[in-house]
Coordinates of N, CA and C and ligand atoms in Angstrom, one line a residue:
M707 N 11.3 -48.2 -12.8 CA 11.1 -47.4 -14.1 C 12.3 -46.4 -14.2
S708 N 12.7 -46.2 -15.4 CA 13.8 -45.2 -15.6 C 13.4 -43.8 -15.1
K709 N 14.4 -43.2 -14.5 CA 14.2 -41.8 -13.9 C 13.8 -40.9 -15.0
K710 N 14.2 -41.2 -16.2 CA 14.0 -40.4 -17.4 C 12.5 -40.0 -17.5
Y711 N 11.6 -40.9 -17.1 CA 10.2 -40.6 -17.3 C 9.5 -40.1 -16.1
N712 N 10.2 -40.1 -15.0 CA 9.5 -39.6 -13.7 C 9.7 -38.0 -13.6
K713 N 9.5 -37.4 -14.7 CA 9.7 -35.9 -14.7 C 8.3 -35.3 -14.7
I714 N 8.2 -34.0 -14.3 CA 6.9 -33.3 -14.3 C 7.2 -31.9 -14.8
I715 N 6.3 -31.5 -15.6 CA 6.4 -30.1 -16.1 C 5.2 -29.3 -15.6
L716 N 5.5 -28.2 -14.9 CA 4.4 -27.4 -14.3 C 4.3 -26.1 -15.1
V717 N 3.2 -25.8 -15.6 CA 3.0 -24.5 -16.2 C 1.9 -23.7 -15.4
T718 N 2.4 -22.6 -14.9 CA 1.5 -21.9 -13.9 C 1.5 -20.4 -14.3
A719 N 0.4 -19.8 -13.8 CA 0.2 -18.4 -14.2 C -1.1 -17.9 -13.6
P720 N -1.2 -16.6 -13.4 CA -2.5 -16.1 -13.1 C -3.5 -16.4 -14.2
S721 N -4.7 -16.5 -13.9 CA -5.8 -16.9 -14.9 C -5.8 -15.8 -16.0
G722 N -5.9 -16.2 -17.2 CA -6.0 -15.3 -18.3 C -4.7 -14.9 -18.9
S723 N -3.6 -15.5 -18.5 CA -2.3 -15.1 -19.0 C -1.9 -15.9 -20.2
G724 N -2.8 -16.8 -20.6 CA -2.6 -17.5 -21.9 C -1.9 -18.9 -21.6
K725 N -1.9 -19.3 -20.4 CA -1.1 -20.6 -20.2 C -1.7 -21.8 -20.8
T726 N -3.0 -21.9 -20.9 CA -3.6 -23.0 -21.5 C -3.2 -23.2 -22.9
S727 N -3.2 -22.0 -23.6 CA -2.8 -22.1 -25.1 C -1.3 -22.5 -25.2
I728 N -0.5 -22.0 -24.3 CA 0.9 -22.4 -24.3 C 1.1 -23.9 -24.0
V729 N 0.3 -24.4 -23.1 CA 0.3 -25.9 -22.8 C -0.1 -26.7 -24.0
K730 N -1.1 -26.2 -24.7 CA -1.6 -26.9 -26.0 C -0.5 -26.9 -27.0
Y731 N 0.2 -25.8 -27.1 CA 1.3 -25.7 -28.1 C 2.4 -26.7 -27.8
L732 N 2.7 -26.8 -26.5 CA 3.8 -27.7 -26.1 C 3.4 -29.2 -26.3
L733 N 2.1 -29.5 -26.1 CA 1.6 -30.8 -26.3 C 1.7 -31.2 -27.8
A734 N 1.5 -30.2 -28.6 CA 1.5 -30.5 -30.1 C 3.0 -30.7 -30.5
K735 N 3.9 -30.0 -29.8 CA 5.3 -30.1 -30.2 C 6.0 -31.3 -29.7
F736 N 5.7 -31.8 -28.5 CA 6.4 -32.9 -27.9 C 5.5 -34.1 -27.6
P737 N 5.6 -35.1 -28.4 CA 4.7 -36.2 -28.3 C 4.9 -37.0 -27.0
Q738 N 6.0 -36.8 -26.3 CA 6.2 -37.5 -25.1 C 5.5 -36.9 -23.9
L739 N 4.9 -35.7 -24.1 CA 4.1 -35.1 -23.0 C 2.7 -35.5 -23.1
I740 N 2.1 -35.6 -21.9 CA 0.7 -35.9 -21.8 C 0.1 -34.9 -20.8
F741 N -1.1 -34.4 -21.2 CA -1.8 -33.4 -20.3 C -2.3 -34.1 -19.1
S742 N -1.9 -33.6 -17.9 CA -2.5 -34.2 -16.7 C -3.8 -33.6 -16.4
V743 N -4.9 -34.4 -16.5 CA -6.2 -33.9 -16.4 C -6.5 -33.7 -14.9
S744 N -6.9 -32.5 -14.5 CA -7.2 -32.2 -13.1 C -8.6 -32.5 -12.8
A745 N -8.9 -32.6 -11.5 CA -10.3 -32.8 -11.1 C -10.7 -31.4 -10.6
T746 N -12.0 -31.1 -10.8 CA -12.6 -29.8 -10.3 C -14.0 -30.0 -10.0
T747 N -14.5 -29.1 -9.1 CA -16.0 -29.1 -8.8 C -16.6 -27.9 -9.6
R748 N -15.9 -27.1 -10.4 CA -16.6 -26.1 -11.1 C -17.3 -26.7 -12.3
K749 N -18.3 -26.0 -12.8 CA -19.2 -26.5 -13.9 C -18.4 -26.5 -15.2
P750 N -18.6 -27.5 -16.1 CA -17.9 -27.5 -17.4 C -18.3 -26.3 -18.2
R751 N -17.3 -25.7 -18.9 CA -17.7 -24.6 -19.9 C -18.1 -25.3 -21.2
E752 N -18.7 -24.5 -22.1 CA -19.1 -25.1 -23.4 C -17.8 -25.6 -24.0
N753 N -18.0 -26.8 -24.7 CA -16.8 -27.4 -25.3 C -15.9 -28.2 -24.4
E754 N -16.1 -28.1 -23.1 CA -15.2 -28.9 -22.2 C -15.8 -30.3 -22.0
R755 N -15.0 -31.3 -22.1 CA -15.4 -32.7 -21.9 C -14.9 -33.3 -20.7
D756 N -15.7 -34.1 -20.0 CA -15.3 -34.8 -18.8 C -14.2 -35.8 -19.2
G757 N -13.2 -35.8 -18.4 CA -12.1 -36.8 -18.6 C -11.1 -36.3 -19.6
I758 N -11.4 -35.2 -20.3 CA -10.4 -34.7 -21.3 C -9.9 -33.3 -20.8
D759 N -10.8 -32.4 -20.5 CA -10.4 -31.1 -20.0 C -10.2 -31.2 -18.5
Y760 N -11.1 -31.8 -17.9 CA -11.1 -32.0 -16.4 C -11.9 -33.2 -16.1
Y761 N -11.7 -33.7 -14.9 CA -12.7 -34.7 -14.3 C -13.6 -33.8 -13.5
F762 N -14.9 -33.8 -13.9 CA -15.8 -32.9 -13.2 C -16.5 -33.7 -12.1
F763 N -16.2 -33.3 -10.9 CA -16.6 -34.1 -9.7 C -17.7 -33.2 -8.9
S764 N -18.5 -34.0 -8.2 CA -19.4 -33.3 -7.2 C -18.5 -32.9 -6.0
E765 N -19.0 -32.0 -5.2 CA -18.2 -31.6 -4.1 C -18.0 -32.8 -3.1
M766 N -19.1 -33.6 -3.0 CA -19.0 -34.7 -2.1 C -17.9 -35.7 -2.6
D767 N -17.9 -36.0 -3.9 CA -16.9 -36.9 -4.4 C -15.5 -36.4 -4.2
F768 N -15.3 -35.0 -4.5 CA -14.0 -34.4 -4.3 C -13.5 -34.5 -2.9
E769 N -14.4 -34.2 -2.0 CA -14.1 -34.2 -0.5 C -13.7 -35.6 -0.1
E770 N -14.4 -36.6 -0.7 CA -14.1 -38.0 -0.3 C -12.7 -38.3 -0.7
K771 N -12.3 -37.8 -1.9 CA -11.0 -38.1 -2.4 C -9.9 -37.4 -1.6
I772 N -10.3 -36.2 -1.1 CA -9.3 -35.5 -0.2 C -9.1 -36.4 1.0
H773 N -10.2 -36.8 1.6 CA -10.2 -37.7 2.8 C -9.4 -38.9 2.5
N774 N -9.5 -39.5 1.4 CA -8.8 -40.8 1.1 C -7.3 -40.5 0.6
K775 N -6.9 -39.3 0.6 CA -5.5 -38.9 0.2 C -5.2 -39.3 -1.2
E776 N -6.2 -39.1 -2.1 CA -6.0 -39.4 -3.5 C -5.4 -38.3 -4.3
F777 N -5.2 -37.1 -3.7 CA -4.7 -36.0 -4.4 C -3.2 -35.8 -4.1
L778 N -2.4 -35.5 -5.2 CA -1.0 -35.0 -5.0 C -1.1 -33.6 -4.4
E779 N -2.0 -32.8 -4.9 CA -2.2 -31.5 -4.3 C -3.7 -31.1 -4.7
W780 N -4.2 -30.3 -3.9 CA -5.6 -29.7 -4.2 C -5.7 -28.3 -3.6
E781 N -6.5 -27.5 -4.2 CA -6.7 -26.1 -3.7 C -8.1 -25.7 -4.0
M782 N -8.6 -24.8 -3.1 CA -9.8 -24.1 -3.4 C -9.4 -22.9 -4.2
V783 N -9.3 -23.0 -5.5 CA -8.7 -22.0 -6.3 C -9.5 -20.7 -6.3
Y784 N -10.8 -20.9 -6.5 CA -11.8 -19.8 -6.4 C -12.8 -20.2 -5.4
E785 N -13.4 -19.2 -4.8 CA -14.4 -19.3 -3.7 C -15.3 -20.5 -4.0
G786 N -15.2 -21.5 -3.1 CA -16.1 -22.7 -3.2 C -15.8 -23.7 -4.3
K787 N -14.8 -23.5 -5.1 CA -14.5 -24.4 -6.3 C -13.1 -25.1 -6.0
Y788 N -13.2 -26.4 -6.0 CA -12.0 -27.2 -5.7 C -11.3 -27.5 -7.1
Y789 N -10.0 -27.6 -7.1 CA -9.2 -28.1 -8.2 C -8.1 -28.9 -7.6
G790 N -7.8 -30.0 -8.3 CA -6.7 -30.9 -7.7 C -6.1 -31.8 -8.7
T791 N -4.9 -32.3 -8.4 CA -4.2 -33.3 -9.3 C -4.3 -34.6 -8.6
L792 N -4.8 -35.6 -9.3 CA -4.9 -36.9 -8.7 C -3.6 -37.7 -8.8
K793 N -3.2 -38.3 -7.7 CA -1.9 -39.1 -7.8 C -2.0 -40.1 -8.9
L794 N -3.2 -40.7 -9.1 CA -3.3 -41.8 -10.1 C -3.1 -41.3 -11.5
E795 N -3.4 -40.0 -11.7 CA -3.3 -39.4 -13.0 C -1.8 -39.3 -13.4
I796 N -1.0 -38.9 -12.5 CA 0.4 -38.8 -12.7 C 1.1 -40.1 -12.8
E797 N 0.6 -41.1 -12.0 CA 1.2 -42.4 -12.1 C 0.8 -43.1 -13.4
R798 N -0.4 -42.9 -13.8 CA -0.8 -43.4 -15.1 C 0.1 -42.9 -16.3
I799 N 0.3 -41.7 -16.3 CA 1.2 -41.1 -17.3 C 2.6 -41.6 -17.3
W800 N 3.1 -41.7 -16.1 CA 4.5 -42.2 -15.9 C 4.5 -43.7 -16.4
S801 N 3.5 -44.4 -16.0 CA 3.5 -45.9 -16.4 C 3.4 -46.1 -17.9
E802 N 3.0 -45.0 -18.6 CA 3.0 -45.1 -20.1 C 4.3 -44.6 -20.7
K803 N 5.2 -44.4 -19.8 CA 6.6 -43.8 -20.2 C 6.4 -42.4 -20.8
K804 N 5.5 -41.6 -20.3 CA 5.3 -40.3 -20.8 C 5.5 -39.3 -19.6
I805 N 5.5 -38.1 -20.0 CA 5.8 -37.0 -19.0 C 4.6 -36.1 -18.8
P806 N 4.1 -36.0 -17.6 CA 2.9 -35.2 -17.4 C 3.2 -33.7 -17.4
I807 N 2.3 -33.0 -18.1 CA 2.4 -31.5 -18.1 C 1.2 -31.0 -17.4
L808 N 1.4 -30.2 -16.4 CA 0.3 -29.7 -15.5 C 0.0 -28.2 -15.8
D809 N -1.3 -27.9 -16.0 CA -1.8 -26.5 -16.1 C -2.4 -26.3 -14.7
I810 N -1.7 -25.5 -13.9 CA -2.0 -25.5 -12.5 C -1.9 -24.1 -11.9
D811 N -2.6 -23.8 -10.8 CA -2.5 -22.5 -10.2 C -1.2 -22.4 -9.4
V812 N -0.9 -21.2 -9.0 CA 0.5 -20.9 -8.4 C 0.7 -21.7 -7.1
Q813 N -0.3 -21.7 -6.3 CA -0.1 -22.5 -5.0 C 0.1 -24.0 -5.2
G814 N -0.7 -24.5 -6.2 CA -0.7 -25.9 -6.5 C 0.7 -26.2 -7.0
A815 N 1.2 -25.4 -7.9 CA 2.5 -25.6 -8.5 C 3.6 -25.7 -7.4
I816 N 3.5 -24.7 -6.4 CA 4.5 -24.7 -5.3 C 4.4 -26.0 -4.5
H817 N 3.2 -26.5 -4.3 CA 3.0 -27.8 -3.5 C 3.6 -29.0 -4.3
V818 N 3.5 -29.0 -5.6 CA 4.0 -30.1 -6.4 C 5.6 -30.0 -6.3
Q819 N 6.1 -28.8 -6.5 CA 7.6 -28.6 -6.4 C 8.1 -29.1 -5.1
Q820 N 7.4 -28.8 -4.0 CA 7.9 -29.3 -2.7 C 7.9 -30.8 -2.6
Q821 N 6.9 -31.4 -3.2 CA 6.9 -32.9 -3.1 C 7.8 -33.6 -4.1
Y822 N 8.1 -32.9 -5.2 CA 9.0 -33.4 -6.2 C 10.1 -32.4 -6.6
P823 N 11.0 -32.1 -5.6 CA 12.0 -31.1 -5.8 C 13.0 -31.4 -7.0
V824 N 13.2 -32.6 -7.3 CA 14.0 -32.9 -8.5 C 13.2 -33.4 -9.6
N825 N 13.7 -33.3 -10.8 CA 13.0 -33.8 -12.0 C 11.7 -33.0 -12.3
T826 N 11.6 -31.9 -11.7 CA 10.4 -31.1 -12.0 C 10.8 -29.7 -12.5
I827 N 10.1 -29.2 -13.6 CA 10.5 -27.9 -14.1 C 9.2 -27.1 -14.0
S828 N 9.4 -25.8 -13.7 CA 8.3 -24.9 -13.6 C 8.4 -23.7 -14.5
I829 N 7.3 -23.4 -15.1 CA 7.3 -22.2 -16.1 C 6.1 -21.3 -15.6
F830 N 6.5 -20.1 -15.3 CA 5.5 -19.1 -14.9 C 5.2 -18.2 -16.1
I831 N 3.9 -18.2 -16.5 CA 3.6 -17.3 -17.6 C 2.9 -16.0 -17.1
Q832 N 3.6 -14.9 -17.4 CA 3.1 -13.6 -16.9 C 2.3 -12.9 -18.0
A833 N 1.1 -12.5 -17.6 CA 0.3 -11.7 -18.5 C 0.9 -10.3 -18.6
P834 N 0.8 -9.6 -19.7 CA 1.5 -8.3 -19.8 C 1.1 -7.2 -18.8
S835 N -0.2 -7.1 -18.5 CA -0.6 -6.1 -17.5 C -2.0 -6.5 -17.1
S836 N -2.5 -5.9 -15.9 CA -3.8 -6.2 -15.5 C -4.9 -5.7 -16.4
K837 N -4.6 -4.6 -17.1 CA -5.6 -4.1 -18.1 C -5.8 -5.2 -19.2
E838 N -4.6 -5.7 -19.7 CA -4.6 -6.7 -20.8 C -5.3 -8.0 -20.3
L839 N -5.0 -8.3 -19.0 CA -5.6 -9.5 -18.4 C -7.2 -9.4 -18.4
R840 N -7.7 -8.2 -18.0 CA -9.1 -8.0 -17.9 C -9.7 -8.1 -19.3
K841 N -9.0 -7.6 -20.3 CA -9.5 -7.6 -21.7 C -9.6 -9.1 -22.2
R842 N -8.5 -9.8 -21.8 CA -8.5 -11.2 -22.3 C -9.6 -12.0 -21.6
L843 N -9.8 -11.8 -20.3 CA -10.9 -12.6 -19.6 C -12.3 -12.2 -20.2
K844 N -12.4 -10.9 -20.5 CA -13.7 -10.5 -21.1 C -13.9 -11.1 -22.4
G845 N -12.8 -11.2 -23.2 CA -12.9 -11.7 -24.6 C -13.2 -13.2 -24.5
R846 N -12.9 -13.9 -23.5 CA -13.1 -15.3 -23.3 C -14.6 -15.5 -23.1
G847 N -15.3 -14.6 -22.6 CA -16.8 -14.6 -22.4 C -17.3 -15.6 -21.5
S848 N -16.4 -16.2 -20.7 CA -16.8 -17.3 -19.8 C -17.1 -16.8 -18.3
E849 N -16.8 -15.5 -18.1 CA -16.9 -15.0 -16.7 C -18.1 -14.1 -16.5
T850 N -18.6 -14.1 -15.3 CA -19.6 -13.1 -14.9 C -18.8 -11.9 -14.4
E851 N -19.4 -10.8 -14.1 CA -18.7 -9.6 -13.6 C -18.0 -10.0 -12.3
D852 N -18.7 -10.8 -11.4 CA -18.1 -11.2 -10.2 C -16.9 -12.1 -10.3
S853 N -17.1 -13.1 -11.2 CA -16.0 -14.1 -11.3 C -14.8 -13.5 -12.0
L854 N -15.1 -12.5 -12.9 CA -14.0 -11.8 -13.6 C -13.2 -11.0 -12.6
E855 N -13.9 -10.3 -11.7 CA -13.2 -9.5 -10.6 C -12.4 -10.4 -9.7
A856 N -13.0 -11.5 -9.4 CA -12.3 -12.5 -8.5 C -11.0 -12.9 -9.2
R857 N -11.0 -13.2 -10.5 CA -9.9 -13.7 -11.2 C -8.8 -12.5 -11.3
V858 N -9.3 -11.3 -11.6 CA -8.3 -10.2 -11.7 C -7.6 -10.0 -10.3
N859 N -8.4 -10.0 -9.3 CA -7.8 -9.8 -7.9 C -6.8 -10.9 -7.6
K860 N -7.2 -12.1 -7.9 CA -6.3 -13.3 -7.6 C -5.0 -13.2 -8.4
S861 N -5.2 -12.7 -9.6 CA -4.0 -12.6 -10.5 C -2.9 -11.7 -9.8
S862 N -3.3 -10.5 -9.3 CA -2.3 -9.6 -8.7 C -1.7 -10.3 -7.5
F863 N -2.4 -11.1 -6.8 CA -1.9 -11.8 -5.6 C -0.9 -12.9 -6.1
E864 N -1.3 -13.6 -7.2 CA -0.4 -14.7 -7.7 C 0.9 -14.1 -8.3
M865 N 0.8 -12.9 -8.8 CA 2.0 -12.3 -9.4 C 3.2 -12.2 -8.3
T866 N 2.8 -12.1 -7.1 CA 3.8 -11.9 -6.0 C 4.6 -13.2 -5.8
F867 N 4.1 -14.3 -6.4 CA 4.8 -15.6 -6.2 C 5.8 -15.9 -7.3
K868 N 5.8 -15.0 -8.3 CA 6.6 -15.2 -9.5 C 8.0 -15.8 -9.2
D869 N 8.7 -15.3 -8.2 CA 10.1 -15.6 -7.9 C 10.3 -17.1 -7.4
H870 N 9.2 -17.8 -7.2 CA 9.3 -19.2 -6.8 C 9.6 -20.1 -8.0
F871 N 9.5 -19.5 -9.2 CA 9.6 -20.4 -10.3 C 10.9 -20.1 -11.1
E872 N 11.4 -21.2 -11.7 CA 12.7 -21.1 -12.3 C 12.6 -20.4 -13.6
N873 N 11.5 -20.5 -14.3 CA 11.4 -19.8 -15.6 C 10.2 -18.9 -15.7
V874 N 10.4 -17.7 -16.1 CA 9.3 -16.7 -16.2 C 9.2 -16.3 -17.7
I875 N 8.1 -16.4 -18.2 CA 7.9 -16.0 -19.6 C 6.8 -14.9 -19.6
I876 N 7.1 -13.8 -20.3 CA 6.1 -12.7 -20.4 C 5.3 -13.0 -21.7
N877 N 4.0 -13.2 -21.5 CA 3.2 -13.5 -22.7 C 2.7 -12.2 -23.4
Q878 N 3.6 -11.4 -24.0 CA 3.3 -10.2 -24.7 C 3.0 -10.6 -26.1
D879 N 3.9 -11.4 -26.7 CA 3.7 -11.9 -28.0 C 3.6 -13.4 -27.9
F880 N 2.4 -13.9 -28.4 CA 2.1 -15.3 -28.1 C 3.2 -16.3 -28.8
D881 N 3.5 -16.0 -30.1 CA 4.5 -16.9 -30.8 C 5.8 -16.9 -30.1
K882 N 6.2 -15.7 -29.6 CA 7.5 -15.6 -28.9 C 7.5 -16.4 -27.6
A883 N 6.4 -16.2 -26.9 CA 6.2 -16.9 -25.6 C 6.2 -18.5 -25.8
C884 N 5.6 -18.9 -26.9 CA 5.6 -20.4 -27.2 C 7.0 -20.9 -27.5
H885 N 7.7 -20.1 -28.3 CA 9.1 -20.5 -28.6 C 10.0 -20.6 -27.4
E886 N 9.8 -19.6 -26.5 CA 10.6 -19.6 -25.3 C 10.3 -20.9 -24.5
A887 N 9.0 -21.2 -24.3 CA 8.5 -22.3 -23.6 C 9.1 -23.6 -24.2
Q888 N 9.1 -23.6 -25.5 CA 9.6 -24.8 -26.3 C 11.0 -25.1 -26.0
N889 N 11.8 -24.0 -26.0 CA 13.3 -24.1 -25.7 C 13.5 -24.6 -24.3
I890 N 12.7 -24.1 -23.3 CA 12.9 -24.5 -21.9 C 12.6 -26.0 -21.8
V891 N 11.4 -26.4 -22.4 CA 11.0 -27.8 -22.3 C 12.0 -28.8 -23.0
S892 N 12.5 -28.3 -24.1 CA 13.4 -29.1 -24.9 C 14.7 -29.4 -24.1
A893 N 15.2 -28.4 -23.5 CA 16.4 -28.6 -22.6 C 16.1 -29.5 -21.5
F894 N 15.0 -29.4 -20.9 CA 14.6 -30.2 -19.7 C 14.4 -31.7 -20.2
L895 N 13.8 -31.9 -21.3 CA 13.6 -33.3 -21.8 C 14.9 -34.0 -22.1
T896 N 15.9 -33.3 -22.6 CA 17.1 -33.9 -23.0 C 18.1 -34.1 -21.9
A897 N 17.8 -33.4 -20.8 CA 18.7 -33.5 -19.6 C 18.4 -34.9 -18.9
D898 N 19.4 -35.4 -18.2 CA 19.2 -36.7 -17.5 C 18.4 -36.5 -16.3
Ligands
LIG1940 P1 -10.1 -22.7 -15.0 O1 -11.3 -22.6 -14.1 O2 -9.9 -21.4 -15.7 O3 -10.1 -23.9 -15.9 O4 -8.9 -22.8 -14.0 C1 -8.7 -21.9 -12.9 C2 -7.3 -22.1 -12.3 O5 -7.2 -23.4 -11.7 C3 -6.2 -22.0 -13.3 O6 -5.2 -21.2 -12.8 C4 -5.8 -23.4 -13.5 O7 -4.4 -23.6 -13.9 C5 -6.0 -23.9 -12.1 N1 -6.0 -25.4 -12.0 C6 -6.4 -26.3 -12.9 N2 -6.2 -27.5 -12.5 C7 -5.6 -27.4 -11.3 C8 -5.2 -28.4 -10.3 O8 -5.2 -29.6 -10.5 N3 -4.7 -27.9 -9.1 C9 -4.6 -26.6 -8.9 N4 -4.0 -26.3 -7.7 N5 -5.0 -25.7 -9.8 C10 -5.5 -26.1 -10.9

């Protein structure tokens, strides 16, 4: 297969920094991109569909796939909740001559970069401040007090990994952040 299609786009950020919305924007702009659906053991949120937003697995099924080496990477992103990228998902997208775009946590993104050091681009989306982050997570309404605290704490930790990524976008102004991301992806897609 042409090298042209064996590319990977990683979009990573602390939770609540708006990366999912930026990924959706990029998917709408570039028809050659396909969202890489991750597997997780967390419960679906309202409006989330199995096979579209995530593959929702039981812990037993997820652990079996870890054992069978079916993941390109996996992490226990939050206490007791697994998230991972299936090798088959990436291969399926490449076989359709499309380019996978991954919405992935910081550690997962670093693992993918280590496995695919060429033809991979990483974009780190930074939330403006932890106060703003807390406000956004509250606004989303999907977190309990505990899970919100866990996400805010994890976010400060994840910020320390920012320098591992080639591109950092501060999501202060959403439209501006989307355009920056669009320019980065556009340059990456046109490069050999
Ligand atoms: P959420 O529960 O808000 O959907 O996702 C929580 C975190 O898990 C986010 O930072 C998201 O990017 C990350 N995540 C989603 N899919 C994967 C994956 O396949 N692997 C890893 N390592 N992280 C993921």
